[in-house]
Structures are given as C-alpha cells and as structure tokens.
C-alpha cells in the first residue's frame, strides 16, 4: 500500500514537472506557396513537399502534458488567397477510427475522431475562430471570446478527409474572406491544433495547454512568416426564397405564403464586417420548449434565429442584451381585452411583432479594439377586433414602429485581460417611450493567469412622462489556476434597475454575496480520470429596504471512471434558516415566509461511444419539520443504430406536494388582501430527438416534445403581515377555477441539404398544440388523447438559400 502511494506521488510529481517544462509557447514559421493546391484529402500536391510541419503534440486529457497515444503532424502553407492546412493523424489501427456522421456544428453529439484549428489573427489571447473537421468529413466552426464559445457562427471554407493505411488525413483551405486581420506587412497569428481520438477519449494539442489554468485561447502557440497578404474585399450575398402552407384548426382552412429576402455580408475594411438581413424569415426556427409558468417572473427562452446567434460574441458584453426582445410580443397586446366593447371579440392578436430588417457591424482593430453596432426595426402591430352582431371589424394598435440599437466597445489588454463598454437603446416612437441602458465590464488577469478580478456594472434609464433610473454592479475576485480554486463575489441590482426593453433580468431589487471554493484533481488516479469538488455559500437580501431574503450552502462532487467512462456526481443544498420571498405576493411591501429546506441530487451518464448509452438523474427536496416536499427524476437513453442514425429520448418527472403560491390580490376596507393557495403540481415531459445522416451534406431530423403540467389546489389562505399564511378560507371562493391542466405538444421535422458551401435547401414540417384548462385530467393517456383532439397549427415550408461570394465570382470571370 505504501509503495503504491509512493509511486502515485512520484507519478504526479513527474506530471507537474512536465507541466513546468512544457509551459513555453511554441512558434512555427510557415512559408508562402505559388503552387496550386487541390483540396481532396490527399497531400500529393507539389506545394506540400517543402511545407513547415507542426509535430510532437502534448496530451491535454486524460494525462495532461505527456506524450499522446498516437502522433500527429500538421503542415501549413499560405498564398495570396488563403491559408492551407494538411494534417496527417497517424493511427496504427485505421479500421478502429470512429467516424460516425453528424450535422454541421453539432459535434457534441458526433461519435467521431476530430481535428480542430483555432486561429487568433490578432494574437491577443482572448479572441479566436475555430475550424473543426470530423473523420467522417463533417465541418463545425465557431468563435471564441475568452472562455465563451459561439458555435452559431458559420464561415465558408473547404475541407476533405481521407482514411489511409497510416491513419486519416484532413486537408483544409480557409480563405482570407473567412478571417479578419490587419494590414501589417508581417503577421504573427495565435494558433492551436487539437486532435481527438474518440476510442481513447483522448485530446492532444500542439502547443501545451495546462488544464489547471482557466481557458485555452490564452494558451495558444504562434505562427510567423506570414507576409504581404492583403485582406480581400469580403462581399457576399445570400438570397433566399421560401414558401409556406399553413393550417390553423380554429379557422379550418389552409393558407399559403411566399417570402423572399437576402442576407448581405460586406467587409467594410480589413477588420470590420457589416451583416444585414432584409425581409427576414424565421418561420423554420425550432419551436420553443414552452412551460407552465406559475412564478412572478418571465421565462427566458433561448435565441434560435440565425442572424441573432451568429457572430454576436461582442454583444454579450455587460449582459444587457437579450435578442429575443427584438420581434417579441407587442408591448400592449395584453391591453386588447380591456379595449373591447359589448359584443366584441378578438379575431387576431399577433404574438410577435414583424421584423423589417436588422443590421450589425462588428470587428476588431490591430490595436485590439473591438467595435460592435446592431440596429433592428419592427413595424406596427395591430389586433383585429370584430363586433359579433354587426360583423364590423376594427384594429387596435398593440405596438407602433420600434427601433432597437446596441453599441459596444471592447479593448483587449495585456495578460489576456479586457475592458468593455456597451449601450442599448429602444425607441417606441408613437408611444413616446425610450429605454436606455449603459453597461461595462473589466477583466484583469495577472501575468501567470492565476488570479482574476472581474467587475461589471450598468445604469438603466427609462424616459416617458416621468424618468426612472436604476443601476447594478457585480464584483468578483477568483483564483483561476491550480487544483485549488476559489471565487468571492458581490452582486447588487437596485429596485429601479430595469434593462428588460432590450435585455433580460429575472428580478431586480436584490443584493447578494457569494463565495465558492473548489478542489479539482485533473490527473487520472486510482480508477478515475478526474475528480471535481465544490463548496459554495450564498447570502441574499433586498436592496431596498435592506431586509434578509435567503441563505444557502451548496456542495457538489463529480467524477469520470477511467475504463467505463461513466460520469457520476452528487449535489446537496441546505437552506438552514427561514427565508422570505418578496416577489411571490406580487404586491410591493409584502413577503411570503418560506421554510428551511434540504435538497439532494444524483446523476449518472454512461459512455456515449457505445451503441447504447443512458443518462439518469434523481433528486428531491423537503422542508424541515413540515409536509412541503418534492422530487424529480429523468431518464434518457441514447441509441446509435449506425454511424448515420442516432436516437435520443428523454423522460422527466417533477412532482411538488403541498407547496404554496399566489392566487389573487384585492382591496377590502382600504386594506390589501393577498390570497395564497396550497397546491400539488405534477409535470411530465417527453422529448424525442432522432437524426438520420445520409452523408456529410444531407440529413433528416425529427424533434417531438410533449409537456404536461397539472396543478390542483386543496386549500386557500390569506397572507399575513409577517409572511405566514392564516387560517383556511372558504374553498368555494376560488375552488377548481384555479386548477391548471396545461399541455404543449410540438413536432419539428426537417430535411436539410447543404448543396454548396454556404448554400442549403430545407423542408420543414411544424406542428403545435397548446391547451390550458381548469379541468384536471388524471390519466396520462386520457390527457394525451384530449390534447390530440384539441386545436392545432400545422405548417409545411420550403426554403432555399444560395451563397454568392464576390471573390469566387471574380475568379470565375477571369478564368
């Protein structure tokens, strides 16, 4: 036993020594070529014979810093139009190379060997673009800003893969139109090469990346020798046409629609790009996972519209921009019912405002200054109201013309640090309403990248007849290198801070202190690959008045076993004191007293390389000494029928018993009365995802989701001044009218053909059923049958985009 411990200590010591020795940044001088290069995955072109090669990779994981299991070699060349990479990824068992197919940019679901290139043309240690190719030839790309990745960015570049008797070869051409760089005569670019050997779960890198240091863009190597290259005129257009056939069961008829528009990309200069979308069409975007929301807060849904997800890393600064505000529900749509006269009904009330166009300009100068500007406009929105007796119709304006703007400045600093300033502005012209938010953030790292100071803040200003001003700020000091890590932070949001016209905040009027301590073992030992542990505490109070709200202690641990690659973890949380919710009563000055609770969760995930894999989690919570409780569980099998067909399914249960929540408030004898109800909530969610990949350009995907949540009330109470609930009141006051039986059923079926770089054709069928009733249905199948019999919306659409690049067109004319 002692001998084993001694050997383990020696082994870890050798690893730490290797880390110290490997910490020097690598540099590679590359050459210009005048020879033509054919991108075919065969490195037999004359130009490759004298190309400089990057060799001797380091293992990133599981054994950080040691020699990889298999060698890799990457050759690099450049000419006046592009930079070229030829990677030979040696493998002693080519038949064992995993090369399952997948969809572009969805490499996390792809069971395949991978090769990835990261390029930082400004070599600032913060920003990079990534180009990844799988052994099956599927492309992925994205942008990285610090520790944040954005896989929604799509560049237009070429790649081909070839499996050989010595491994696999990938050949890549990245035209300069896909990059942004300065006009300097001599260029030094940051560079990373990553290789993933899937069957070993092994990642390796050319430049050593210390896995105890936060981030990897700040640990890149360099390429030199790039001289006299000119940033090309970056001009491309992507026109589209789309056709829709839609059926609304309420109207019992099919409608058709035809749209046409265009995306424009123009390189204003060597660093900045203008992106514009004219007459946008987002009808094929995946359906939201809608839920029953009983809280006083808005649900935040993910952005899925391509224009607002691609290349928006600059616009995330200061956390004041939520792109779903653009084209969202009209500001006064809820007022339509209040405007109804006797005998009038609402025929139409648009759920979204119509986006006219959107433009963004973004880029970074050679001095490291990033600049971003975004503008979007939405048109007038009207509800249609009909008189049921005369048949006369009239319009009610729910939102007038609205202009959205955002401006960002982001300056990189030494030691991979940066400082940013951002501003959003929303103008509702006809309503004479303007909302303005200005924010900034500062990240300072020491030379060793081992400590970080992060500061952010914002000021909101709303101008109507009266002006409201608010502010927020956040401070965090953290240790970012080593096995032992910590962070201490403070957050404050004033009671008048409101960024929600163009941003998102769940609630304001909050002040909190957080501390987190972690000890992570990144090197494999015993029978595990790694072991991560974290303890955190959080204290929260109102900003105004300064009243205690909540205190919690959390513990988390997780590990991955070495041979089976089973990942498992535990989470525990204790709220040891009574807490106060100042938002659930929905009336200022009131609070709801919440009990002490304990929470626990366990999860496990098996090896995704296998034909069959399984995700499972179970958890629960209970108040101390009371009957409020809940539990949840979820199971998710994954079946890989072949290298072309993957099916995943997820079943989630969430049960909450004897919980209390807001029902209604009213004034009686000059006193505000707030009523709460005791309720049980049972939620079941089914999600099915399957993809069949015909080849690396054609795919068929299906996503179906059924969400069912039912809420049944048993008692009702008056909320007392001290936050407790009084004696039960007459059940008939509310009764079954407050029960909910909510269903959301959606289907998204897509056939996608990427027939040329940047060009695609898609056929999409979407089906949606949404029901909300007070009558509880207890049986799952009875409820599902009732859902299918309800009103539904069907849509079948065809959309074609064709990418036209100016440089390519000019080249064809010359030829």
PDB file of C-alpha atoms in Angstrom, residues 33 35-53 73-78 83-87 170-173:
ATOM      1  CA  UNK A  33       3.480  28.922 -51.893  1.00  0.00           C
ATOM      2  CA  UNK A  35       1.827  26.252 -56.372  1.00  0.00           C
ATOM      3  CA  UNK A  36      -1.847  25.364 -56.649  1.00  0.00           C
ATOM      4  CA  UNK A  37      -3.340  23.114 -54.007  1.00  0.00           C
ATOM      5  CA  UNK A  38      -6.282  20.808 -54.661  1.00  0.00           C
ATOM      6  CA  UNK A  39      -8.422  20.183 -51.576  1.00  0.00           C
ATOM      7  CA  UNK A  40      -9.011  16.424 -51.856  1.00  0.00           C
ATOM      8  CA  UNK A  41      -7.633  14.947 -48.627  1.00  0.00           C
ATOM      9  CA  UNK A  42      -4.523  13.666 -50.440  1.00  0.00           C
ATOM     10  CA  UNK A  43      -1.328  15.575 -49.688  1.00  0.00           C
ATOM     11  CA  UNK A  44       0.359  14.814 -53.021  1.00  0.00           C
ATOM     12  CA  UNK A  45       0.462  18.372 -54.355  1.00  0.00           C
ATOM     13  CA  UNK A  46       3.970  19.655 -55.029  1.00  0.00           C
ATOM     14  CA  UNK A  47       3.432  22.554 -52.625  1.00  0.00           C
ATOM     15  CA  UNK A  48       3.233  20.262 -49.576  1.00  0.00           C
ATOM     16  CA  UNK A  49       6.741  18.819 -50.050  1.00  0.00           C
ATOM     17  CA  UNK A  50       8.516  21.813 -48.515  1.00  0.00           C
ATOM     18  CA  UNK A  51       5.780  22.893 -46.105  1.00  0.00           C
ATOM     19  CA  UNK A  52       6.615  23.542 -42.466  1.00  0.00           C
ATOM     20  CA  UNK A  53       5.096  20.968 -40.111  1.00  0.00           C
ATOM     21  CA  UNK A  73       1.655  16.171 -37.952  1.00  0.00           C
ATOM     22  CA  UNK A  74       0.180  19.374 -39.385  1.00  0.00           C
ATOM     23  CA  UNK A  75       1.650  21.148 -42.412  1.00  0.00           C
ATOM     24  CA  UNK A  76       0.816  24.809 -43.097  1.00  0.00           C
ATOM     25  CA  UNK A  77       1.088  26.969 -46.214  1.00  0.00           C
ATOM     26  CA  UNK A  78      -0.369  30.256 -47.387  1.00  0.00           C
ATOM     27  CA  UNK A  83      -4.123  29.647 -45.591  1.00  0.00           C
ATOM     28  CA  UNK A  84      -3.896  25.855 -46.013  1.00  0.00           C
ATOM     29  CA  UNK A  85      -3.573  23.017 -43.517  1.00  0.00           C
ATOM     30  CA  UNK A  86      -2.678  19.408 -44.243  1.00  0.00           C
ATOM     31  CA  UNK A  87      -2.940  17.196 -41.168  1.00  0.00           C
ATOM     32  CA  UNK A 170      -7.616  16.133 -43.474  1.00  0.00           C
ATOM     33  CA  UNK A 171      -6.897  18.937 -45.936  1.00  0.00           C
ATOM     34  CA  UNK A 172      -8.317  22.406 -45.230  1.00  0.00           C
ATOM     35  CA  UNK A 173      -8.433  25.689 -47.105  1.00  0.00           C
TER      36      UNK A 173
END
